Coordinates of C-alpha atoms in Angstrom, one line a residue:
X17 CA -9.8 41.6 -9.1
X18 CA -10.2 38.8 -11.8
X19 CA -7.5 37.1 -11.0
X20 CA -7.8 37.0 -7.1
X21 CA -9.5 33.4 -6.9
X22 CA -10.6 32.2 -3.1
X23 CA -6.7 30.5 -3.1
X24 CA -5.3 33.3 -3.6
X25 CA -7.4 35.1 -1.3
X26 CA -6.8 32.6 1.4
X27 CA -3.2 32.7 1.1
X28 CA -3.2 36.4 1.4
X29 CA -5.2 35.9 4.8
X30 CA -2.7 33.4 5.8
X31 CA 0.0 35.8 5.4
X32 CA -1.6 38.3 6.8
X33 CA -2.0 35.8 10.0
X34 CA 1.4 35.1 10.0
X35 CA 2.9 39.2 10.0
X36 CA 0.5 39.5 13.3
X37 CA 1.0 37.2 15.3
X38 CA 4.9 37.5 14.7
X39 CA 4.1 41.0 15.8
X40 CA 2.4 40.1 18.7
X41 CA 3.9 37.0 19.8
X42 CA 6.8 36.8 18.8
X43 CA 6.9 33.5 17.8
X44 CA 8.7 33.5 14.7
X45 CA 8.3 29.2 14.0
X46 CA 4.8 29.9 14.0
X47 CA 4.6 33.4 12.3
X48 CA 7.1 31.5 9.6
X49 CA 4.4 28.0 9.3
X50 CA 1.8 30.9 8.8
X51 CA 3.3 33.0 6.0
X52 CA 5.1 29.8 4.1
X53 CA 1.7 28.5 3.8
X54 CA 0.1 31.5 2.9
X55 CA 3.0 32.6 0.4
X56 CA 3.2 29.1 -0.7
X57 CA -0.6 29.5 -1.8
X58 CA -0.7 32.6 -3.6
X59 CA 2.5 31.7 -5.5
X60 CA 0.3 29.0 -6.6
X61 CA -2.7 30.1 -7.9
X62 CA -1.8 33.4 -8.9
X63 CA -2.5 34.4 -12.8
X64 CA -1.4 37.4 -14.4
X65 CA -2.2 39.0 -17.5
X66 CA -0.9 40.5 -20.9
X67 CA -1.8 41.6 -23.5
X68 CA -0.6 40.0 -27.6
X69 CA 0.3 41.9 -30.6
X70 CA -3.3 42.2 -31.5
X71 CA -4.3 44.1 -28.8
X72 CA -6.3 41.2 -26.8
X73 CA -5.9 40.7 -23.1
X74 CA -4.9 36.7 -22.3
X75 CA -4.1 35.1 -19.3
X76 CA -0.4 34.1 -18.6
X77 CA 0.2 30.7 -17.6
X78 CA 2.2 30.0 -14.3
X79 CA 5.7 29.5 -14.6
X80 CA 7.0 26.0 -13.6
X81 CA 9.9 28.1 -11.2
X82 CA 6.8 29.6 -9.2
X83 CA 4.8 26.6 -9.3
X84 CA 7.9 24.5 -7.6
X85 CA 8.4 27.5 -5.4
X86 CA 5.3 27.5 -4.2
X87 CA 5.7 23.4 -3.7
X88 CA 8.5 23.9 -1.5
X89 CA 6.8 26.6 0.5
X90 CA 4.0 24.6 1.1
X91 CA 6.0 21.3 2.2
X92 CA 8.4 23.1 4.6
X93 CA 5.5 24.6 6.0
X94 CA 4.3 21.3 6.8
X95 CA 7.7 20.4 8.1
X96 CA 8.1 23.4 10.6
X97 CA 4.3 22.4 11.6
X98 CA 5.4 19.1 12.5
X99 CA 8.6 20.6 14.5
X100 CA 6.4 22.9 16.3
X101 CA 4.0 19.7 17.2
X102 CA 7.2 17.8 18.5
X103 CA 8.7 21.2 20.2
X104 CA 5.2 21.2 21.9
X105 CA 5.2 17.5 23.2
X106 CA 8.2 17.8 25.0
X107 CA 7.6 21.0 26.8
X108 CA 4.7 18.9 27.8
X109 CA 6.8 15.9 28.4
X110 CA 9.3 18.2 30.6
X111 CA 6.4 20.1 32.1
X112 CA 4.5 16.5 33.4
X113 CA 7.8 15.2 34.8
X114 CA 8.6 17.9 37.4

């Protein structure tokens, strides 16, 4: 439980957001902005840890891959947020003009 911190824990909530409403919506753009963001944070912050030839516990440090993984989550969350904004505008658009 050490190693959960609040991003971590955040992301997992995220995620969590993002299974449920792709359940019950169906709205996969939005379930997917939801669980990039959410992945996206755990890969982030999560720590791990081992254990060295002497016996004593240490903390790992994050792996550049993950930490550019969890980059790239994060942005093209942010992207498919922005696509779901312009999607939304115009149905609006279409919607005001009938």
């Amino acid at each position: 439980m050490k190693n959960l911190s609040i991003r971590v824990i955040i992301g997992i909530l995220f995620s969590a957001i993002g299974l449920v409403s792709l359940f019950f919506t169906r709205d996969a753009l939005m379930a997917a902005i939801w669980l990039s963001f959410g992945n996206g944070l755990i890969l982030s912050d999560l720590r791990f840890t081992g254990v060295d030839e002497r016996g004593n516990e240490y903390v790992k440090p994050i792996p550049r891959v993950r930490t550019y993984a969890a980059i790239l989550l994060i942005v093209s969350a942010v992207l498919l947020l922005i696509f779901q904004i312009f999607l939304d505008l115009q149905q609006t658009g279409a919607a005001a003009a009938q």
